[in-house]
PDB file of C-alpha atoms in Angstrom:
ATOM      1  CA  GLU A 186      25.471   2.842   6.232  1.00  0.00           C
ATOM      2  CA  VAL A 187      22.141   1.528   7.526  1.00  0.00           C
ATOM      3  CA  LYS A 188      22.476  -1.906   9.026  1.00  0.00           C
ATOM      4  CA  LEU A 189      19.765  -4.153  10.507  1.00  0.00           C
ATOM      5  CA  VAL A 190      20.741  -7.445  12.111  1.00  0.00           C
ATOM      6  CA  GLU A 191      18.092  -9.861  13.311  1.00  0.00           C
ATOM      7  CA  SER A 192      18.638 -12.573  15.890  1.00  0.00           C
ATOM      8  CA  GLY A 193      16.650 -14.907  18.104  1.00  0.00           C
ATOM      9  CA  GLY A 194      15.144 -17.270  15.555  1.00  0.00           C
ATOM     10  CA  GLY A 195      15.115 -21.027  16.029  1.00  0.00           C
ATOM     11  CA  LEU A 196      13.015 -24.133  16.486  1.00  0.00           C
ATOM     12  CA  VAL A 197      10.115 -23.808  18.912  1.00  0.00           C
ATOM     13  CA  GLN A 198       7.251 -26.174  19.677  1.00  0.00           C
ATOM     14  CA  PRO A 199       3.640 -25.239  18.912  1.00  0.00           C
ATOM     15  CA  GLY A 200       2.247 -23.100  21.680  1.00  0.00           C
ATOM     16  CA  GLY A 201       5.710 -21.892  22.641  1.00  0.00           C
ATOM     17  CA  SER A 202       7.243 -18.440  22.686  1.00  0.00           C
ATOM     18  CA  LEU A 203      10.226 -16.721  21.118  1.00  0.00           C
ATOM     19  CA  ARG A 204      11.615 -13.200  21.098  1.00  0.00           C
ATOM     20  CA  LEU A 205      13.266 -11.796  18.013  1.00  0.00           C
ATOM     21  CA  SER A 206      15.655  -8.869  18.173  1.00  0.00           C
ATOM     22  CA  CYS A 207      16.891  -6.478  15.519  1.00  0.00           C
ATOM     23  CA  ALA A 208      19.990  -4.411  16.201  1.00  0.00           C
ATOM     24  CA  ALA A 209      20.098  -1.245  14.125  1.00  0.00           C
ATOM     25  CA  SER A 210      22.937   1.096  13.220  1.00  0.00           C
ATOM     26  CA  GLY A 211      23.771   3.796  10.713  1.00  0.00           C
ATOM     27  CA  PHE A 212      20.801   6.045  11.408  1.00  0.00           C
ATOM     28  CA  THR A 213      19.118   7.861  14.289  1.00  0.00           C
ATOM     29  CA  PHE A 214      17.051   4.917  15.502  1.00  0.00           C
ATOM     30  CA  SER A 215      14.662   6.862  17.695  1.00  0.00           C
ATOM     31  CA  ASN A 216      13.466   9.012  14.769  1.00  0.00           C
ATOM     32  CA  TYR A 217      12.101   6.249  12.561  1.00  0.00           C
ATOM     33  CA  PRO A 218       9.260   3.734  12.442  1.00  0.00           C
ATOM     34  CA  LEU A 219      10.249   0.102  11.935  1.00  0.00           C
ATOM     35  CA  SER A 220       8.475  -3.045  10.835  1.00  0.00           C
ATOM     36  CA  TRP A 221       8.616  -6.816  10.796  1.00  0.00           C
ATOM     37  CA  VAL A 222       7.835  -8.653   7.553  1.00  0.00           C
ATOM     38  CA  ARG A 223       7.849 -12.429   7.247  1.00  0.00           C
ATOM     39  CA  GLN A 224       8.153 -14.948   4.455  1.00  0.00           C
ATOM     40  CA  ALA A 225       7.060 -18.552   4.808  1.00  0.00           C
ATOM     41  CA  PRO A 226       9.249 -21.090   2.967  1.00  0.00           C
ATOM     42  CA  GLY A 227       8.677 -20.786  -0.775  1.00  0.00           C
ATOM     43  CA  LYS A 228       5.946 -18.163  -0.291  1.00  0.00           C
ATOM     44  CA  GLY A 229       5.507 -14.432  -0.666  1.00  0.00           C
ATOM     45  CA  LEU A 230       6.004 -11.551   1.721  1.00  0.00           C
ATOM     46  CA  GLU A 231       3.617 -10.795   4.595  1.00  0.00           C
ATOM     47  CA  TRP A 232       3.669  -7.660   6.717  1.00  0.00           C
ATOM     48  CA  VAL A 233       3.512  -8.582  10.408  1.00  0.00           C
ATOM     49  CA  SER A 234       3.653  -5.404  12.465  1.00  0.00           C
ATOM     50  CA  SER A 235       5.001  -1.870  12.621  1.00  0.00           C
ATOM     51  CA  ILE A 236       5.977   0.481  15.411  1.00  0.00           C
ATOM     52  CA  SER A 237       6.114   4.243  15.324  1.00  0.00           C
ATOM     53  CA  ALA A 238       9.251   6.151  16.301  1.00  0.00           C
ATOM     54  CA  SER A 239       7.903   6.791  19.798  1.00  0.00           C
ATOM     55  CA  GLY A 240       6.495   3.290  20.188  1.00  0.00           C
ATOM     56  CA  ASP A 241       2.977   4.587  20.700  1.00  0.00           C
ATOM     57  CA  ASP A 242       1.461   3.174  17.511  1.00  0.00           C
ATOM     58  CA  THR A 243       1.725  -0.559  16.886  1.00  0.00           C
ATOM     59  CA  PRO A 244      -0.554  -1.982  14.183  1.00  0.00           C
ATOM     60  CA  TYR A 245      -0.578  -5.760  13.656  1.00  0.00           C
ATOM     61  CA  ALA A 246      -1.634  -8.178  10.963  1.00  0.00           C
ATOM     62  CA  GLU A 247      -4.829 -10.003  11.892  1.00  0.00           C
ATOM     63  CA  SER A 248      -2.945 -13.297  11.695  1.00  0.00           C
ATOM     64  CA  VAL A 249      -0.733 -12.345  14.675  1.00  0.00           C
ATOM     65  CA  LYS A 250      -2.882  -9.909  16.648  1.00  0.00           C
ATOM     66  CA  GLY A 251      -3.104 -10.918  20.303  1.00  0.00           C
ATOM     67  CA  ARG A 252      -0.150 -13.313  20.007  1.00  0.00           C
ATOM     68  CA  PHE A 253       2.751 -11.093  18.901  1.00  0.00           C
ATOM     69  CA  THR A 254       4.003  -7.885  20.504  1.00  0.00           C
ATOM     70  CA  ILE A 255       6.312  -5.425  18.785  1.00  0.00           C
ATOM     71  CA  SER A 256       8.436  -3.114  20.891  1.00  0.00           C
ATOM     72  CA  ARG A 257      11.566  -1.034  20.713  1.00  0.00           C
ATOM     73  CA  ASP A 258      14.287   0.188  23.021  1.00  0.00           C
ATOM     74  CA  ASN A 259      15.471   3.514  21.685  1.00  0.00           C
ATOM     75  CA  SER A 260      18.330   3.560  24.200  1.00  0.00           C
ATOM     76  CA  LYS A 261      19.700   0.338  22.719  1.00  0.00           C
ATOM     77  CA  ASP A 262      18.785   0.931  19.049  1.00  0.00           C
ATOM     78  CA  THR A 263      16.988  -2.392  19.087  1.00  0.00           C
ATOM     79  CA  LEU A 264      13.627  -3.579  17.785  1.00  0.00           C
ATOM     80  CA  TYR A 265      11.881  -6.618  19.217  1.00  0.00           C
ATOM     81  CA  LEU A 266       9.134  -9.032  18.312  1.00  0.00           C
ATOM     82  CA  GLN A 267       7.772 -11.118  21.164  1.00  0.00           C
ATOM     83  CA  MET A 268       5.951 -14.107  19.701  1.00  0.00           C
ATOM     84  CA  SER A 269       3.737 -16.345  21.807  1.00  0.00           C
ATOM     85  CA  ARG A 270       1.247 -19.162  21.190  1.00  0.00           C
ATOM     86  CA  LEU A 271       3.223 -20.020  18.080  1.00  0.00           C
ATOM     87  CA  ARG A 272       1.662 -22.146  15.347  1.00  0.00           C
ATOM     88  CA  GLY A 273       2.965 -24.062  12.376  1.00  0.00           C
ATOM     89  CA  GLU A 274       1.843 -21.288  10.049  1.00  0.00           C
ATOM     90  CA  ASP A 275       4.190 -18.871  11.838  1.00  0.00           C
ATOM     91  CA  THR A 276       7.147 -20.754  10.349  1.00  0.00           C
ATOM     92  CA  ALA A 277       8.960 -18.151   8.259  1.00  0.00           C
ATOM     93  CA  VAL A 278      11.991 -15.982   7.815  1.00  0.00           C
ATOM     94  CA  TYR A 279      11.340 -12.793   9.784  1.00  0.00           C
ATOM     95  CA  TYR A 280      12.818  -9.587   8.380  1.00  0.00           C
ATOM     96  CA  CYS A 281      13.352  -6.360  10.255  1.00  0.00           C
ATOM     97  CA  THR A 282      12.865  -3.288   8.074  1.00  0.00           C
ATOM     98  CA  LYS A 283      13.272   0.462   8.326  1.00  0.00           C
ATOM     99  CA  GLU A 284       9.787   1.457   7.394  1.00  0.00           C
ATOM    100  CA  TRP A 285      10.326   5.043   6.315  1.00  0.00           C
ATOM    101  CA  ASP A 286      13.127   7.303   5.191  1.00  0.00           C
ATOM    102  CA  LYS A 287      12.712  11.005   5.811  1.00  0.00           C
ATOM    103  CA  SER A 288      15.167  12.051   3.096  1.00  0.00           C
ATOM    104  CA  ASP A 289      13.047  10.790   0.211  1.00  0.00           C
ATOM    105  CA  ASP A 290       9.768   9.606   1.810  1.00  0.00           C
ATOM    106  CA  SER A 291      10.531   6.064   0.665  1.00  0.00           C
ATOM    107  CA  HIS A 292       9.202   3.035   2.531  1.00  0.00           C
ATOM    108  CA  TYR A 293      10.973  -0.263   3.266  1.00  0.00           C
ATOM    109  CA  GLY A 294      14.271   0.831   1.782  1.00  0.00           C
ATOM    110  CA  TYR A 295      16.369  -1.140   4.255  1.00  0.00           C
ATOM    111  CA  TRP A 296      16.055  -4.788   5.263  1.00  0.00           C
ATOM    112  CA  GLY A 297      17.983  -7.138   7.486  1.00  0.00           C
ATOM    113  CA  GLN A 298      19.112 -10.578   6.329  1.00  0.00           C
ATOM    114  CA  GLY A 299      16.310 -12.233   8.276  1.00  0.00           C
ATOM    115  CA  THR A 300      16.060 -14.846  11.009  1.00  0.00           C
ATOM    116  CA  LEU A 301      14.307 -18.191  10.575  1.00  0.00           C
ATOM    117  CA  VAL A 302      11.592 -19.291  12.977  1.00  0.00           C
ATOM    118  CA  THR A 303      10.471 -22.901  12.696  1.00  0.00           C
ATOM    119  CA  VAL A 304       7.365 -24.231  14.404  1.00  0.00           C
ATOM    120  CA  PRO A 305       6.729 -27.891  13.540  1.00  0.00           C
ATOM    121  CA  SER A 306       3.117 -28.553  12.603  1.00  0.00           C
TER     122      SER A 306
ATOM    123  CA  ASP B  24      -7.549  -4.444   3.521  1.00  0.00           C
ATOM    124  CA  ILE B  25      -6.119  -3.397   0.160  1.00  0.00           C
ATOM    125  CA  VAL B  26      -5.532  -6.417  -2.058  1.00  0.00           C
ATOM    126  CA  MET B  27      -2.609  -6.225  -4.464  1.00  0.00           C
ATOM    127  CA  THR B  28      -2.831  -8.394  -7.593  1.00  0.00           C
ATOM    128  CA  GLN B  29       0.172  -8.965  -9.831  1.00  0.00           C
ATOM    129  CA  ALA B  30       0.431 -10.376 -13.347  1.00  0.00           C
ATOM    130  CA  PRO B  31       1.942 -12.456 -14.757  1.00  0.00           C
ATOM    131  CA  LEU B  32       2.951 -15.041 -12.174  1.00  0.00           C
ATOM    132  CA  SER B  33       6.010 -15.857 -14.235  1.00  0.00           C
ATOM    133  CA  SER B  34       7.831 -14.002 -16.977  1.00  0.00           C
ATOM    134  CA  PRO B  35      10.445 -15.833 -19.056  1.00  0.00           C
ATOM    135  CA  VAL B  36      12.528 -13.197 -20.801  1.00  0.00           C
ATOM    136  CA  THR B  37      15.388 -13.209 -23.301  1.00  0.00           C
ATOM    137  CA  LEU B  38      18.509 -11.420 -22.093  1.00  0.00           C
ATOM    138  CA  GLY B  39      18.602  -7.880 -23.414  1.00  0.00           C
ATOM    139  CA  GLN B  40      14.857  -7.805 -24.025  1.00  0.00           C
ATOM    140  CA  PRO B  41      12.315  -5.797 -22.016  1.00  0.00           C
ATOM    141  CA  ALA B  42      10.064  -7.142 -19.279  1.00  0.00           C
ATOM    142  CA  SER B  43       6.907  -5.695 -17.815  1.00  0.00           C
ATOM    143  CA  ILE B  44       4.999  -6.552 -14.634  1.00  0.00           C
ATOM    144  CA  SER B  45       1.538  -5.325 -13.780  1.00  0.00           C
ATOM    145  CA  CYS B  46       0.096  -4.630 -10.350  1.00  0.00           C
ATOM    146  CA  ARG B  47      -3.457  -3.682  -9.508  1.00  0.00           C
ATOM    147  CA  SER B  48      -4.755  -2.524  -6.142  1.00  0.00           C
ATOM    148  CA  SER B  49      -8.305  -3.152  -4.940  1.00  0.00           C
ATOM    149  CA  GLN B  50      -8.712   0.534  -4.087  1.00  0.00           C
ATOM    150  CA  SER B  51      -6.965   3.807  -4.748  1.00  0.00           C
ATOM    151  CA  LEU B  52      -3.515   4.192  -3.200  1.00  0.00           C
ATOM    152  CA  VAL B  53      -3.705   7.972  -3.004  1.00  0.00           C
ATOM    153  CA  HIS B  54      -2.843   9.020   0.556  1.00  0.00           C
ATOM    154  CA  SER B  55      -4.407  12.022   2.250  1.00  0.00           C
ATOM    155  CA  ASN B  56      -1.123  13.852   1.617  1.00  0.00           C
ATOM    156  CA  GLY B  57      -1.553  13.367  -2.130  1.00  0.00           C
ATOM    157  CA  ASN B  58       1.195  10.759  -2.562  1.00  0.00           C
ATOM    158  CA  SER B  59       0.591   7.195  -3.709  1.00  0.00           C
ATOM    159  CA  TYR B  60       2.704   4.763  -1.724  1.00  0.00           C
ATOM    160  CA  LEU B  61       3.203   2.022  -4.250  1.00  0.00           C
ATOM    161  CA  SER B  62       6.601   0.366  -4.209  1.00  0.00           C
ATOM    162  CA  TRP B  63       8.333  -2.371  -6.162  1.00  0.00           C
ATOM    163  CA  LEU B  64      10.774  -4.773  -4.540  1.00  0.00           C
ATOM    164  CA  GLN B  65      13.140  -7.327  -6.029  1.00  0.00           C
ATOM    165  CA  GLN B  66      14.107 -10.529  -4.263  1.00  0.00           C
ATOM    166  CA  ARG B  67      16.997 -12.442  -5.730  1.00  0.00           C
ATOM    167  CA  PRO B  68      17.308 -16.121  -4.781  1.00  0.00           C
ATOM    168  CA  GLY B  69      18.456 -16.514  -1.197  1.00  0.00           C
ATOM    169  CA  GLN B  70      18.473 -12.773  -0.550  1.00  0.00           C
ATOM    170  CA  PRO B  71      16.241 -10.390   1.407  1.00  0.00           C
ATOM    171  CA  PRO B  72      13.968  -8.108  -0.596  1.00  0.00           C
ATOM    172  CA  ARG B  73      15.455  -4.948  -2.047  1.00  0.00           C
ATOM    173  CA  LEU B  74      13.541  -1.743  -2.726  1.00  0.00           C
ATOM    174  CA  LEU B  75      13.670  -0.724  -6.393  1.00  0.00           C
ATOM    175  CA  ILE B  76      10.927   1.854  -6.884  1.00  0.00           C
ATOM    176  CA  TYR B  77       8.924   3.938  -4.397  1.00  0.00           C
ATOM    177  CA  LYS B  78       5.949   6.288  -4.780  1.00  0.00           C
ATOM    178  CA  ILE B  79       5.124   4.697  -8.143  1.00  0.00           C
ATOM    179  CA  SER B  80       8.046   5.961 -10.172  1.00  0.00           C
ATOM    180  CA  ASN B  81      11.012   6.987  -8.014  1.00  0.00           C
ATOM    181  CA  ARG B  82      14.114   4.825  -8.247  1.00  0.00           C
ATOM    182  CA  PHE B  83      15.685   4.065  -4.880  1.00  0.00           C
ATOM    183  CA  SER B  84      19.356   4.770  -4.267  1.00  0.00           C
ATOM    184  CA  GLY B  85      21.661   2.610  -6.364  1.00  0.00           C
ATOM    185  CA  VAL B  86      18.945   1.145  -8.607  1.00  0.00           C
ATOM    186  CA  PRO B  87      19.931   1.007 -12.294  1.00  0.00           C
ATOM    187  CA  ASP B  88      17.962   3.217 -14.655  1.00  0.00           C
ATOM    188  CA  ARG B  89      16.779   0.234 -16.685  1.00  0.00           C
ATOM    189  CA  PHE B  90      14.123  -0.142 -13.972  1.00  0.00           C
ATOM    190  CA  SER B  91      11.161   2.206 -14.197  1.00  0.00           C
ATOM    191  CA  GLY B  92       7.757   2.441 -12.604  1.00  0.00           C
ATOM    192  CA  SER B  93       4.553   4.050 -13.790  1.00  0.00           C
ATOM    193  CA  GLY B  94       0.848   4.158 -13.130  1.00  0.00           C
ATOM    194  CA  ALA B  95      -1.772   5.939 -11.088  1.00  0.00           C
ATOM    195  CA  GLY B  96      -4.824   5.247  -8.976  1.00  0.00           C
ATOM    196  CA  THR B  97      -5.111   1.463  -8.938  1.00  0.00           C
ATOM    197  CA  ASP B  98      -2.994   0.327 -11.914  1.00  0.00           C
ATOM    198  CA  PHE B  99       0.786   0.215 -11.859  1.00  0.00           C
ATOM    199  CA  THR B 100       3.607  -1.186 -13.960  1.00  0.00           C
ATOM    200  CA  LEU B 101       7.245  -2.063 -13.438  1.00  0.00           C
ATOM    201  CA  LYS B 102       9.370  -2.165 -16.573  1.00  0.00           C
ATOM    202  CA  ILE B 103      12.858  -3.479 -17.099  1.00  0.00           C
ATOM    203  CA  SER B 104      14.140  -1.980 -20.344  1.00  0.00           C
ATOM    204  CA  ARG B 105      16.790  -4.655 -21.018  1.00  0.00           C
ATOM    205  CA  VAL B 106      16.878  -7.702 -18.768  1.00  0.00           C
ATOM    206  CA  GLU B 107      20.307  -8.649 -17.447  1.00  0.00           C
ATOM    207  CA  PRO B 108      21.318 -11.905 -15.710  1.00  0.00           C
ATOM    208  CA  GLU B 109      21.279 -10.283 -12.245  1.00  0.00           C
ATOM    209  CA  ASP B 110      17.607  -9.341 -12.699  1.00  0.00           C
ATOM    210  CA  VAL B 111      16.518 -12.941 -12.173  1.00  0.00           C
ATOM    211  CA  GLY B 112      14.307 -13.184  -9.111  1.00  0.00           C
ATOM    212  CA  VAL B 113      10.849 -12.471  -7.779  1.00  0.00           C
ATOM    213  CA  TYR B 114       9.350  -9.003  -7.968  1.00  0.00           C
ATOM    214  CA  TYR B 115       6.709  -7.748  -5.571  1.00  0.00           C
ATOM    215  CA  CYS B 116       4.544  -4.678  -5.570  1.00  0.00           C
ATOM    216  CA  MET B 117       3.582  -3.301  -2.195  1.00  0.00           C
ATOM    217  CA  GLN B 118       1.274  -0.634  -0.869  1.00  0.00           C
ATOM    218  CA  THR B 119       2.074   1.360   2.243  1.00  0.00           C
ATOM    219  CA  THR B 120      -0.670   3.944   1.920  1.00  0.00           C
ATOM    220  CA  GLN B 121      -2.612   2.342   4.749  1.00  0.00           C
ATOM    221  CA  PHE B 122      -2.290  -0.428   7.301  1.00  0.00           C
ATOM    222  CA  PRO B 123      -2.146  -3.334   6.937  1.00  0.00           C
ATOM    223  CA  HIS B 124       0.654  -2.903   4.436  1.00  0.00           C
ATOM    224  CA  THR B 125       0.073  -5.472   1.707  1.00  0.00           C
ATOM    225  CA  PHE B 126       2.111  -7.163  -0.990  1.00  0.00           C
ATOM    226  CA  GLY B 127       1.277  -8.601  -4.358  1.00  0.00           C
ATOM    227  CA  GLY B 128       1.791 -12.319  -4.783  1.00  0.00           C
ATOM    228  CA  GLY B 129       5.029 -11.898  -6.706  1.00  0.00           C
ATOM    229  CA  THR B 130       6.192 -12.304 -10.308  1.00  0.00           C
ATOM    230  CA  LYS B 131       9.089 -14.585 -11.094  1.00  0.00           C
ATOM    231  CA  VAL B 132      11.429 -13.243 -13.762  1.00  0.00           C
ATOM    232  CA  GLU B 133      13.574 -15.905 -15.344  1.00  0.00           C
ATOM    233  CA  ILE B 134      15.770 -16.158 -18.404  1.00  0.00           C
ATOM    234  CA  LYS B 135      14.485 -18.104 -21.404  1.00  0.00           C
TER     235      LYS B 135
END
């Protein structure tokens, strides 16, 4: 069973930093791209960033480019999102997702429960 | 960036009746490999999103067959053949043909 468990959210002051983690299990972590998607309170879904299986490709949303860094540790089956220079508009639940499934070529089939990041504005 | 536009914003439906949600993309979603990466997700209150349909019309594992997807090019539709109480929530279309991956604004399905 695929499982994604996010951690690291919390309250952080504007301009501060935070690192989110996502512990994965139930699949061969190093074979798959992963993504972060966020959802501001009462709002829709926004793609934040993705990382290829090797870690070589890391596209970002314009809204976070230069402030957030996605990374992965394939030896620990863990995905990270380092967030710096945080702003009020970064307040959201951050979801870790398995971006692609080889068996059926589906995208975003698996999501974690999310972790809340709050940046007072 | 590809803009995804959904309609309606809200859909009050009688239990047992059908519901339909439209999604339009600002450009074709056909990938260079010939597939169109248009997905539909459901988000029940207080829950993370759940994948329902991928590549326009393929039901994801465990999704009831009352959900179906159709469309091509830039126009897509999600249909629920008979709405049940557990279908209440917000539905999003999403394109993953190219980065940045983008979502529609969401359609709230509620019971009349």
